[in-house]
mmCIF file of C-alpha atoms in Angstrom:
data_model
loop_
_atom_site.group_PDB
_atom_site.id
_atom_site.type_symbol
_atom_site.label_atom_id
_atom_site.label_comp_id
_atom_site.label_asym_id
_atom_site.label_seq_id
_atom_site.Cartn_x
_atom_site.Cartn_y
_atom_site.Cartn_z
ATOM 1 C CA MET A 1 0.138 0.127 0.234
ATOM 2 C CA ALA A 2 1.015 3.392 -0.539
ATOM 3 C CA LYS A 3 1.959 6.182 1.986
ATOM 4 C CA LYS A 4 1.400 9.825 1.524
ATOM 5 C CA LYS A 5 4.587 11.322 2.809
ATOM 6 C CA GLY A 6 2.558 12.181 6.217
ATOM 7 C CA GLY A 7 -0.764 11.169 5.915
ATOM 8 C CA SER A 8 -2.521 7.500 6.360
ATOM 9 C CA PRO A 9 -2.276 4.767 4.702
ATOM 10 C CA GLY A 10 -5.162 4.129 1.266
ATOM 11 C CA SER A 11 -4.767 2.506 -1.766
ATOM 12 C CA THR A 12 -1.971 3.730 -4.401
ATOM 13 C CA ALA A 13 -5.106 5.686 -6.323
ATOM 14 C CA GLU A 14 -6.728 6.971 -3.509
ATOM 15 C CA VAL A 15 -3.324 8.614 -2.407
ATOM 16 C CA CYS A 16 -2.840 10.230 -5.780
ATOM 17 C CA TYR A 17 -6.248 10.818 -6.033
ATOM 18 C CA ARG A 18 -5.454 13.400 -3.491
ATOM 19 C CA LEU A 19 -2.134 14.226 -4.433
ATOM 20 C CA ALA A 20 -3.990 15.410 -8.008
ATOM 21 C CA GLN A 21 -6.768 16.823 -6.334
ATOM 22 C CA PRO A 22 -5.147 20.667 -5.909
ATOM 23 C CA GLU A 23 -3.551 20.265 -9.149
ATOM 24 C CA ALA A 24 -6.804 20.246 -11.479
ATOM 25 C CA ASP A 25 -8.444 22.898 -8.257
ATOM 26 C CA ALA A 26 -5.100 25.225 -9.378
ATOM 27 C CA LEU A 27 -5.846 24.623 -13.579
ATOM 28 C CA GLY A 28 -9.628 25.051 -12.900
ATOM 29 C CA LEU A 29 -9.811 21.440 -14.184
ATOM 30 C CA LYS A 30 -12.120 19.251 -12.546
ATOM 31 C CA LEU A 31 -10.308 15.259 -10.715
ATOM 32 C CA TRP A 32 -12.473 12.491 -12.306
ATOM 33 C CA ASP A 33 -10.780 9.836 -11.884
ATOM 34 C CA VAL A 34 -7.343 7.555 -10.729
ATOM 35 C CA ARG A 35 -6.638 4.636 -11.287
ATOM 36 C CA PHE A 36 -3.247 3.012 -11.157
ATOM 37 C CA VAL A 37 -3.322 -0.266 -13.403
ATOM 38 C CA LYS A 38 -0.722 -3.350 -13.957
ATOM 39 C CA GLU A 39 -0.850 -4.089 -18.428
ATOM 40 C CA GLY A 40 1.402 -6.184 -19.008
ATOM 41 C CA SER A 41 4.588 -5.656 -17.749
ATOM 42 C CA THR A 42 3.838 -2.061 -17.598
ATOM 43 C CA TRP A 43 2.334 0.229 -14.120
ATOM 44 C CA TYR A 44 -0.242 2.966 -15.733
ATOM 45 C CA LEU A 45 -0.846 5.293 -13.160
ATOM 46 C CA ARG A 46 -3.717 7.179 -15.219
ATOM 47 C CA ILE A 47 -5.501 10.065 -14.016
ATOM 48 C CA PHE A 48 -8.714 11.395 -15.996
ATOM 49 C CA ILE A 49 -9.046 15.246 -16.260
ATOM 50 C CA ASP A 50 -12.777 17.381 -17.352
ATOM 51 C CA ARG A 51 -14.598 20.372 -17.660
ATOM 52 C CA GLU A 52 -17.129 22.037 -16.454
ATOM 53 C CA ASP A 53 -17.085 24.555 -19.716
ATOM 54 C CA ALA A 54 -15.697 22.918 -22.652
ATOM 55 C CA ARG A 55 -13.897 19.943 -23.779
ATOM 56 C CA VAL A 56 -10.322 18.500 -22.348
ATOM 57 C CA SER A 57 -7.475 19.913 -24.298
ATOM 58 C CA ILE A 58 -4.821 18.442 -25.311
ATOM 59 C CA GLU A 59 -2.952 21.359 -23.482
ATOM 60 C CA ASP A 60 -5.058 20.555 -20.233
ATOM 61 C CA CYS A 61 -3.598 17.234 -20.459
ATOM 62 C CA VAL A 62 0.313 18.251 -20.946
ATOM 63 C CA ALA A 63 -0.105 20.809 -17.815
ATOM 64 C CA MET A 64 -1.816 18.311 -15.579
ATOM 65 C CA SER A 65 1.202 16.207 -16.526
ATOM 66 C CA ARG A 66 3.696 18.718 -15.775
ATOM 67 C CA ARG A 67 2.089 19.240 -12.046
ATOM 68 C CA MET A 68 1.500 15.828 -11.976
ATOM 69 C CA ASP A 69 5.071 14.776 -12.341
ATOM 70 C CA LYS A 70 5.925 17.657 -9.371
ATOM 71 C CA VAL A 71 3.997 16.111 -7.173
ATOM 72 C CA LEU A 72 4.797 12.727 -7.475
ATOM 73 C CA ASP A 73 8.516 12.864 -7.098
ATOM 74 C CA GLU A 74 8.435 15.131 -4.730
ATOM 75 C CA ALA A 75 6.026 12.898 -1.971
ATOM 76 C CA ASP A 76 6.640 9.293 -3.911
ATOM 77 C CA PRO A 77 3.907 7.911 -2.926
ATOM 78 C CA ILE A 78 4.948 4.876 -5.666
ATOM 79 C CA ASN A 79 7.993 2.934 -4.805
ATOM 80 C CA HIS A 80 7.885 1.134 -8.429
ATOM 81 C CA SER A 81 8.273 1.589 -11.844
ATOM 82 C CA TYR A 82 4.881 3.657 -14.197
ATOM 83 C CA CYS A 83 3.947 5.671 -16.801
ATOM 84 C CA LEU A 84 2.518 8.690 -16.235
ATOM 85 C CA GLU A 85 -1.392 9.696 -18.099
ATOM 86 C CA VAL A 86 -3.761 12.116 -18.052
ATOM 87 C CA SER A 87 -7.057 12.613 -20.390
ATOM 88 C CA SER A 88 -10.432 12.800 -20.567
ATOM 89 C CA PRO A 89 -12.546 10.833 -19.440
ATOM 90 C CA GLY A 90 -14.194 10.116 -22.687
ATOM 91 C CA VAL A 91 -17.353 10.538 -23.714
ATOM 92 C CA GLU A 92 -18.388 6.839 -22.866
ATOM 93 C CA ARG A 93 -16.961 7.398 -19.976
ATOM 94 C CA LYS A 94 -16.710 4.839 -16.880
ATOM 95 C CA LEU A 95 -18.996 5.936 -14.047
ATOM 96 C CA THR A 96 -16.940 5.259 -10.837
ATOM 97 C CA ARG A 97 -17.928 7.546 -8.034
ATOM 98 C CA PRO A 98 -21.756 8.569 -6.599
ATOM 99 C CA GLU A 99 -20.530 11.844 -8.150
ATOM 100 C CA HIS A 100 -20.553 10.556 -11.326
ATOM 101 C CA PHE A 101 -23.962 8.162 -11.125
ATOM 102 C CA GLU A 102 -25.691 11.324 -9.415
ATOM 103 C CA LYS A 103 -24.410 13.867 -12.322
ATOM 104 C CA TYR A 104 -25.334 11.495 -15.063
ATOM 105 C CA MET A 105 -29.148 10.570 -13.407
ATOM 106 C CA GLY A 106 -31.670 10.065 -15.933
ATOM 107 C CA ARG A 107 -28.971 9.887 -19.103
ATOM 108 C CA PRO A 108 -28.347 6.196 -21.054
ATOM 109 C CA VAL A 109 -25.982 3.667 -18.853
ATOM 110 C CA MET A 110 -24.247 0.312 -20.539
ATOM 111 C CA ALA A 111 -23.641 -2.150 -17.065
ATOM 112 C CA ARG A 112 -21.452 -5.114 -17.617
ATOM 113 C CA LEU A 113 -22.015 -7.822 -14.859
ATOM 114 C CA HIS A 114 -18.836 -9.814 -13.702
ATOM 115 C CA ARG A 115 -21.110 -12.848 -14.677
ATOM 116 C CA PRO A 116 -24.661 -12.973 -16.169
ATOM 117 C CA VAL A 117 -27.621 -13.009 -14.767
ATOM 118 C CA ASP A 118 -30.909 -14.155 -16.041
ATOM 119 C CA GLY A 119 -28.130 -14.983 -19.327
ATOM 120 C CA ILE A 120 -27.946 -11.451 -19.542
ATOM 121 C CA ARG A 121 -23.889 -9.730 -19.647
ATOM 122 C CA GLU A 122 -25.245 -6.237 -20.548
ATOM 123 C CA VAL A 123 -27.851 -4.510 -19.690
ATOM 124 C CA GLN A 124 -28.827 -0.776 -20.975
ATOM 125 C CA GLY A 125 -30.504 1.948 -20.291
ATOM 126 C CA THR A 126 -31.079 5.151 -18.104
ATOM 127 C CA LEU A 127 -29.781 5.409 -15.063
ATOM 128 C CA ALA A 128 -32.504 5.259 -12.634
ATOM 129 C CA GLY A 129 -31.363 5.157 -9.097
ATOM 130 C CA PHE A 130 -28.096 4.228 -7.028
ATOM 131 C CA ASP A 131 -26.985 4.615 -3.746
ATOM 132 C CA GLN A 132 -23.244 3.116 -2.203
ATOM 133 C CA ASN A 133 -24.266 -1.056 -2.708
ATOM 134 C CA ALA A 134 -26.304 -1.090 -6.009
ATOM 135 C CA ILE A 135 -27.142 1.056 -9.486
ATOM 136 C CA THR A 136 -31.384 0.986 -10.228
ATOM 137 C CA ILE A 137 -31.405 0.823 -14.530
ATOM 138 C CA LYS A 138 -34.677 1.439 -16.407
ATOM 139 C CA THR A 139 -34.484 -0.925 -19.276
ATOM 140 C CA ASP A 140 -36.171 0.302 -22.909
ATOM 141 C CA ASP A 141 -39.172 -2.176 -22.258
ATOM 142 C CA GLY A 142 -40.210 -0.276 -19.213
ATOM 143 C CA ALA A 143 -38.674 -2.694 -16.108
ATOM 144 C CA SER A 144 -36.251 -1.311 -13.328
ATOM 145 C CA ARG A 145 -33.840 -3.545 -12.734
ATOM 146 C CA MET A 146 -30.982 -3.382 -9.269
ATOM 147 C CA PHE A 147 -27.424 -4.587 -9.644
ATOM 148 C CA ALA A 148 -25.830 -4.894 -6.683
ATOM 149 C CA LYS A 149 -22.157 -3.104 -6.746
ATOM 150 C CA LYS A 150 -20.191 -6.255 -6.380
ATOM 151 C CA GLU A 151 -22.107 -7.387 -9.493
ATOM 152 C CA LEU A 152 -21.027 -4.954 -12.220
ATOM 153 C CA SER A 153 -17.727 -4.620 -13.488
ATOM 154 C CA SER A 154 -18.202 -1.370 -15.755
ATOM 155 C CA VAL A 155 -20.976 1.389 -15.895
ATOM 156 C CA ARG A 156 -20.509 3.386 -18.265
ATOM 157 C CA LEU A 157 -22.133 6.387 -20.426
ATOM 158 C CA ALA A 158 -24.378 5.242 -23.245
ATOM 159 C CA GLU A 159 -24.238 7.758 -25.702
ATOM 160 C CA ASP A 160 -25.953 8.106 -28.891
ATOM 161 C CA TRP A 161 -23.362 9.055 -31.309
ATOM 162 C CA ASP A 162 -26.234 9.709 -33.791
ATOM 163 C CA ASP A 163 -26.797 12.788 -31.570
ATOM 164 C CA PHE A 164 -24.124 13.412 -30.172
ATOM 165 C CA GLU A 165 -22.890 17.150 -30.135
ATOM 166 C CA TYR A 166 -19.370 18.374 -31.490
ATOM 167 C CA GLY A 167 -18.995 22.150 -31.006
ATOM 168 C CA GLY A 168 -22.042 23.063 -29.878
ATOM 169 C CA GLU A 169 -23.604 21.092 -33.958
ATOM 170 C CA THR A 170 -24.428 17.385 -33.614
ATOM 171 C CA GLU A 171 -24.156 15.353 -35.905
ATOM 172 C CA ASN A 172 -26.675 15.431 -38.473
ATOM 173 C CA GLU A 173 -26.794 19.010 -38.619
#
C-alpha cells in the first residue's frame, strides 16, 4: 500500500487522487478519476480530468501531467516504475464515484456484469437510481432492474452517437 508522506495509508489510486485534486483545482479542471493498473508487465497511473465549461484539450492534459510530475516526485507514493497518463474520461466515460452517478442520473448507461444474470451480461437503459451498494437501470421495455455494485464490472455512459454534439452542433446537422 502506498502511504502519503505524513498521511494515512490508502490504495495507491486513493493517495494519488488526494495529490491530484489540488492540482486539478489550480488549473480550473475537475478531477474525474485516478486509476493505478497493471497491464502486462507495466504499471500505469491514469489520471482522468474533465472541464465544466469546455472540452478537455491536449494543453489541459499536458499542464496536469507537468504539475503531477513534480507532485509525484516530491511525495513519492509509488515505490516502483510506472507510466503516468493524463486524459479526458471520454464520451462513454466510466462511472465509478457517487458524484458521477449523481451527475448522470436519467442518462443512458451500459452496465457490464461480472457474470450473466438471467442470461444477460450487459444491460443498457437509463440510470434510475443508485446508492453505495446498488444501481437501478430502467430498460427500454420499461422494467427497472437493480444490480448490486459487487455484481458490476463497469458502468459507462451509453451515448447515442447520432445525437453526439461536437463544437455546438450535432453530427446530424
